[in-house]
Coordinates of C-alpha atoms in Angstrom, one line a residue:
X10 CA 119.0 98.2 99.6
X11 CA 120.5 96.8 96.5
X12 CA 117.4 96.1 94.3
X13 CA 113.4 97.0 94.7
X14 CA 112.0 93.6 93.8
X15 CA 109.0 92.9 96.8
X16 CA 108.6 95.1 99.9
X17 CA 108.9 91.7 101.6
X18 CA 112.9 92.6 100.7
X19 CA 112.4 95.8 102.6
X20 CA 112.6 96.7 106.2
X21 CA 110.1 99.6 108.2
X22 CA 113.3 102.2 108.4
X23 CA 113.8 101.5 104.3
X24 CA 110.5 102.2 103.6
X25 CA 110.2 105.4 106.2
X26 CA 113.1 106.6 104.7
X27 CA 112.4 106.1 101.0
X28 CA 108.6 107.7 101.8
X29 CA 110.9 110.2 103.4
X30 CA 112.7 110.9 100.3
X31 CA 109.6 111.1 98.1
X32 CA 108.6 113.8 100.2
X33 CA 111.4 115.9 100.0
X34 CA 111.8 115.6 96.3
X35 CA 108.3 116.4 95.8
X36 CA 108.9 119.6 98.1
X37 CA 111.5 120.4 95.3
X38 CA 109.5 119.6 92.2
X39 CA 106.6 121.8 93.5
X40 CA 108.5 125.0 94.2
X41 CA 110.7 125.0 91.0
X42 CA 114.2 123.4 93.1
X43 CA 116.1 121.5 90.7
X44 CA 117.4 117.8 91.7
X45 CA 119.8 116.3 88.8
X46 CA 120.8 113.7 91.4
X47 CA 121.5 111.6 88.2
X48 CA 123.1 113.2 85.8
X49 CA 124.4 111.2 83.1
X50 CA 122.7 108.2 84.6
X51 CA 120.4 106.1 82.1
X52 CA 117.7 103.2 83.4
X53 CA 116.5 100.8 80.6
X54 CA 113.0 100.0 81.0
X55 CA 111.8 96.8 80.2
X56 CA 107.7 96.5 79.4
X57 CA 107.2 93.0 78.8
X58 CA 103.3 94.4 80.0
X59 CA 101.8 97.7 78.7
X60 CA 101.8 100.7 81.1
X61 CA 100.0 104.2 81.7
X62 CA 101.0 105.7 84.9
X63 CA 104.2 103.2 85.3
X64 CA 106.1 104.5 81.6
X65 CA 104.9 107.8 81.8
X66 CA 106.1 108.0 85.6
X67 CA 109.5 106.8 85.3
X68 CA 110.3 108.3 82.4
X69 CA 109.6 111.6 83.6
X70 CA 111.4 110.9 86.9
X71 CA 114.4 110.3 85.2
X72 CA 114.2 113.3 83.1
X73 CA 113.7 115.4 86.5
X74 CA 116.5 114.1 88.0
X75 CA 118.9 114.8 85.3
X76 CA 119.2 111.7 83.8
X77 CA 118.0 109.7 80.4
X78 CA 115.2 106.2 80.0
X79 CA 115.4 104.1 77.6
X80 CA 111.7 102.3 76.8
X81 CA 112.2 99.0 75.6
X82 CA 109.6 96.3 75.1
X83 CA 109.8 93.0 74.4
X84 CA 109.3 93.7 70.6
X85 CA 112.8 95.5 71.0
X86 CA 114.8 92.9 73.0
X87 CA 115.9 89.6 72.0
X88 CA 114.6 88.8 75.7
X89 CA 111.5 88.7 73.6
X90 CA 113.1 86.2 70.9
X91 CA 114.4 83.5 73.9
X92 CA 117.2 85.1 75.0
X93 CA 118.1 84.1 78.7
X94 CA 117.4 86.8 81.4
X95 CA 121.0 86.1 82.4
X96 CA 122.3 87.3 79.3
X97 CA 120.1 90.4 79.5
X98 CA 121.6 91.4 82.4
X99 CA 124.9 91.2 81.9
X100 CA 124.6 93.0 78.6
X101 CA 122.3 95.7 80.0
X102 CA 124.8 96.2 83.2
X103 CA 127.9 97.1 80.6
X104 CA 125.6 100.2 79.1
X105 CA 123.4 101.6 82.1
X106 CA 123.5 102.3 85.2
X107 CA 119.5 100.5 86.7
X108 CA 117.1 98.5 85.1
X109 CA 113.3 98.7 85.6
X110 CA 111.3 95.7 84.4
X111 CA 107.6 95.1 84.1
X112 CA 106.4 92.1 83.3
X113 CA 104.1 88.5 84.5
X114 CA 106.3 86.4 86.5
X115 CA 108.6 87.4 90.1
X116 CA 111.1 84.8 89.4
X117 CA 111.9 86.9 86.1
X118 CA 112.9 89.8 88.3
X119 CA 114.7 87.7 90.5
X120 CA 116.7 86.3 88.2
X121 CA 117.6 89.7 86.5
X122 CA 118.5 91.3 90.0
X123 CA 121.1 87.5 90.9
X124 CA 123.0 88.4 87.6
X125 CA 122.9 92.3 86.9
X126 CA 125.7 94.2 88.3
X127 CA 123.5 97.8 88.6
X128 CA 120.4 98.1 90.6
X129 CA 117.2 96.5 89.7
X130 CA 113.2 97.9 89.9
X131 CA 110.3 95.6 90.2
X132 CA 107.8 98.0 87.8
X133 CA 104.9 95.2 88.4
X134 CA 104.9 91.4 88.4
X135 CA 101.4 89.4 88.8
X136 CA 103.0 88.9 92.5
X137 CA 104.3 92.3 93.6
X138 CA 103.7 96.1 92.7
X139 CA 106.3 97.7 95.4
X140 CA 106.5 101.2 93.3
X141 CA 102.6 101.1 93.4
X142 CA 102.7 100.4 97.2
X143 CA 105.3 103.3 98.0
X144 CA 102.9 105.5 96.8
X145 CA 99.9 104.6 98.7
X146 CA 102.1 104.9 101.6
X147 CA 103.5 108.0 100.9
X148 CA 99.9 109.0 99.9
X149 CA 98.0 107.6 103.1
X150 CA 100.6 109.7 105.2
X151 CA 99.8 112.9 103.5
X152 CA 96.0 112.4 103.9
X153 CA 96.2 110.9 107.5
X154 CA 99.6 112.8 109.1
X155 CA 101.6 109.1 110.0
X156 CA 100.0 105.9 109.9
X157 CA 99.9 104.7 113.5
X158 CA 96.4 103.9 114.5
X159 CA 95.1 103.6 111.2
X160 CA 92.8 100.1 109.9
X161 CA 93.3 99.8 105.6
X162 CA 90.7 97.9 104.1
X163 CA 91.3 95.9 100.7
X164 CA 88.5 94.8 99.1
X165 CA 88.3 92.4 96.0
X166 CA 91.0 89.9 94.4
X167 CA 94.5 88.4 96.7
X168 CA 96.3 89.8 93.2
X169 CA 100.0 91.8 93.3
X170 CA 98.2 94.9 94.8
X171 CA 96.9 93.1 97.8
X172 CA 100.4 91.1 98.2
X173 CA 102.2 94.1 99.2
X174 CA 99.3 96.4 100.3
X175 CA 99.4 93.8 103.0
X176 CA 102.7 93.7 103.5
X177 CA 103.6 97.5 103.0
X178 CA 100.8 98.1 105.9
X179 CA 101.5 95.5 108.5
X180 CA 105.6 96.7 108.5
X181 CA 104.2 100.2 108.9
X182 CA 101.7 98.6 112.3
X183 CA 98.5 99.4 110.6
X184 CA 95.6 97.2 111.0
X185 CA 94.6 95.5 107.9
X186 CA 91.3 93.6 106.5
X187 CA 91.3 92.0 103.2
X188 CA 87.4 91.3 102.2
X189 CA 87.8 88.8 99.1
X190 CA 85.7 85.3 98.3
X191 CA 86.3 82.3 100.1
X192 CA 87.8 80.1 96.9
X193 CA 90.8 83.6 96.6
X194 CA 93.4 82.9 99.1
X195 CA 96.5 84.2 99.7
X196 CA 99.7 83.4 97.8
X197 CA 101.6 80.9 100.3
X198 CA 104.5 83.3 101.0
X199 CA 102.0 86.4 101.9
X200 CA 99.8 83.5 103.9
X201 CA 103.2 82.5 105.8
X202 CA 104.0 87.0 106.8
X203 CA 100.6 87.2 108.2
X204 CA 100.4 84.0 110.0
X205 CA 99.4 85.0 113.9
X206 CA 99.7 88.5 112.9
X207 CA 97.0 90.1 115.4
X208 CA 96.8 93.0 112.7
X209 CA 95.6 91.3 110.3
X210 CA 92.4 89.7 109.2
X211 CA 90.6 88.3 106.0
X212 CA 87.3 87.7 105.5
X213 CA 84.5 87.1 103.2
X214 CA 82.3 89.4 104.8
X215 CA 82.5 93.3 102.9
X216 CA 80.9 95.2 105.3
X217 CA 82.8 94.1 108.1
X218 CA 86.1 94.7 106.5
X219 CA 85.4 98.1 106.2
X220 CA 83.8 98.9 109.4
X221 CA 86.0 101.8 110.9
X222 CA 88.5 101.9 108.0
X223 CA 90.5 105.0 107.8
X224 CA 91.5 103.9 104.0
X225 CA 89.4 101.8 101.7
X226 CA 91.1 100.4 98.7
X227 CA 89.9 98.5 95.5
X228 CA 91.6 96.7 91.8
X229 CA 90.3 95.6 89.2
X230 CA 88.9 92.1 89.5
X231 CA 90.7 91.1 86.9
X232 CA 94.3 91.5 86.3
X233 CA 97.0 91.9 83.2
X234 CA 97.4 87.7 82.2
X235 CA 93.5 87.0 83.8
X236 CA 91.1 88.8 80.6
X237 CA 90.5 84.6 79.7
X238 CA 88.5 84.9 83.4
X239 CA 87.0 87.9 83.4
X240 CA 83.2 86.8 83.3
X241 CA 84.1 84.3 85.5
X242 CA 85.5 86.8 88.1
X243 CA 82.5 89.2 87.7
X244 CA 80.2 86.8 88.9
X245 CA 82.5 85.8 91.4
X246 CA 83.0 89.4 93.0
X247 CA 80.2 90.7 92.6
X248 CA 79.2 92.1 95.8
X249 CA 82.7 92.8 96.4
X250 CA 82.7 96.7 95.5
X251 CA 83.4 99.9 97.2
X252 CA 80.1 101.7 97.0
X253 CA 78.4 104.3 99.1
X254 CA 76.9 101.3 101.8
X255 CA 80.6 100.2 102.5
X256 CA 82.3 103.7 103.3
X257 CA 78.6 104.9 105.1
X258 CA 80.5 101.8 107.5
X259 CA 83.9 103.0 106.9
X260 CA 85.2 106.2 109.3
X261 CA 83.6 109.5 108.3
X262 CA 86.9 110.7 107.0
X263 CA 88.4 107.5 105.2
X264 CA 90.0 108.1 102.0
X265 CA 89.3 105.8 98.9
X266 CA 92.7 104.5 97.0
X267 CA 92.4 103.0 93.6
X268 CA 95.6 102.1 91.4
X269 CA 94.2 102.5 88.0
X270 CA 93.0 101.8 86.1
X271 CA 89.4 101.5 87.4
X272 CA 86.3 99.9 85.6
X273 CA 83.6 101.7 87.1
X274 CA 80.2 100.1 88.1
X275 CA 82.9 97.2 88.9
X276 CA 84.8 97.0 91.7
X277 CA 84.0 100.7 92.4
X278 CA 81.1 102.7 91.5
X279 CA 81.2 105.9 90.0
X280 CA 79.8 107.8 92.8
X281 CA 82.2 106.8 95.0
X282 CA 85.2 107.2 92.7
X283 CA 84.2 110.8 91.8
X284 CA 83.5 111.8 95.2
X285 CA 87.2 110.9 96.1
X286 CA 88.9 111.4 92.2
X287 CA 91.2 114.1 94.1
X288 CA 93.1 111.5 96.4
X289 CA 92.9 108.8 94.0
X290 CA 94.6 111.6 91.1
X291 CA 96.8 112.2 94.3
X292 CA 97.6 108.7 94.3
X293 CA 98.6 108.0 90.6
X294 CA 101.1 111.4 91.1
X295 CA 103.0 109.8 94.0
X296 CA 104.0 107.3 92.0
X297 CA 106.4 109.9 90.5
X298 CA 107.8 111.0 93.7
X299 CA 108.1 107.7 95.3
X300 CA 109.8 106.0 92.3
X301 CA 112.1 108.9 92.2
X302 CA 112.8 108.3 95.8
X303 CA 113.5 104.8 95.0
X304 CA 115.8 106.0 91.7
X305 CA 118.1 108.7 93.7
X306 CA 118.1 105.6 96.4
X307 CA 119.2 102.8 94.4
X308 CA 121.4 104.9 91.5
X309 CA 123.1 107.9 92.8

């Protein structure tokens, strides 16, 4: 593993192992065992899209392991004033040693990865979140003891967090429903990995995605880049929520995963997200131990 830019780019032994990893550095962080696996290493962070959990996540990871981020935004790159990705990448590959980039389009990623010389992290694009995905993983497997056996329901839009939800899942062998409306369909590279998968279904139908579902997960209906549609989208998911009639169908001891940020009363209400707040804050702290597996993994 060179780069994290899709888990469509991973196999199911690099994501057991880097799951693996997160555990044992998270073993370490809790009992006070130091890890400077990357001392006098330094990742430049590129936010071309604001950021909560991912920033504060990385930057903290780094500092953990022994080494030093560098938060730069658009504002404070001449990426953001039309220089070419190319050129980015060579000049960020003289001074550091990985590059984590957060921004709208995949091919912006890709293009950084095909000319940087030091590993590269997909942070989010509008077509993959593989950091975010790592840590639902790593945080299913805590909850449920390995994943074999186990039915994830998505419910809502066929956005970044269902791309590799889907795909993260079905390389693992879990069974996996997508409830979403009939007019959102897959992106055509996700439509052509489940094609005559048996594991996998999608339907419009919210209820029956969730039926037996050892893990129910939601996102926002509308993403970073879709604000212009969001009273479209409302009306257009409505019905598509996790509320207390979808897990009263779901297993009795399903877990609820949400990504954050959640708009409550949306595609979750606030029952439901209370009632599981300690997975879901279980969650959003995984993404620190799984993107430090991913850091030690690429830059050591």
């Amino acid at each position: 593993m060179k780069h994290l830019l899709k888990i469509l780019d991973l196999e199911k032994e690099e994501i057991l192992d880097l799951l693996n990893l997160a555990d044992q550095l998270k073993y370490e962080q809790k009992n006070g065992i130091a890890h400077p696996h990357l001392a006098g290493k330094t990742l430049a962070m590129i936010f071309e899209k604001s950021s909560t959990r991912t920033r504060v996540s990385f930057e903290v990871g780094m500092f953990q392991l022994g080494g030093h981020p560098l938060f730069l935004s658009s504002n404070d790159l001449q990426i953001g004033r039309g220089e070419p990705t190319i050129d980015t990448a060579r000049v960020l590959s003289r001074y550091c040693d990985g590059i984590m980039i957060r921004t709208f389009g995949q091919e912006e990623v890709e293009e950084l990865a095909k000319y940087s010389q030091i590993p590269v992290i997909n942070g989010l694009t509008d077509f993959a979140h593989p950091c975010q995905i790592l840590a639902d993983l790593l945080t299913i497997r805590e909850y449920k003891g390995s994943f074999e056996g186990l039915k994830v329901c998505f419910i809502g839009d066929t956005n970044n967090m269902a791309n590799s939800l889907i795909v993260g899942s079905l390389k693992l062998g879990m069974q996996f429903s997508l409830a979403t409306p009939d007019k959102y369909q897959l992106h055509p590279e996700i439509a052509a990995f489940v094609a005559d998968n048996p594991l996998f279904e999608q339907t419009s139908d919210v209820l029956a995605a969730a039926s037996q579902a050892d893990v129910v997960i939601t996102d926002v209906w509308a993403s970073m880049g879709d604000e212009g549609e969001a009273e479209q989208r409302k009306q257009d998911f409505a019905g598509f929520q996790i509320n207390q009639a979808v897990m009263d169908v779901a297993k009795e001891d399903a877990i609820v995963l949400h990504c954050l940020p959640a708009h409550r009363e949306e595609e979750i209400t606030t029952e439901v997200f209370e009632k599981y707040a300690d997975v879901i804050f279980d969650e959003a702290e995984n993404r620190l131990h799984a993107q430090k597996a991913v850091l030690v993994k690429l830059m050591k």
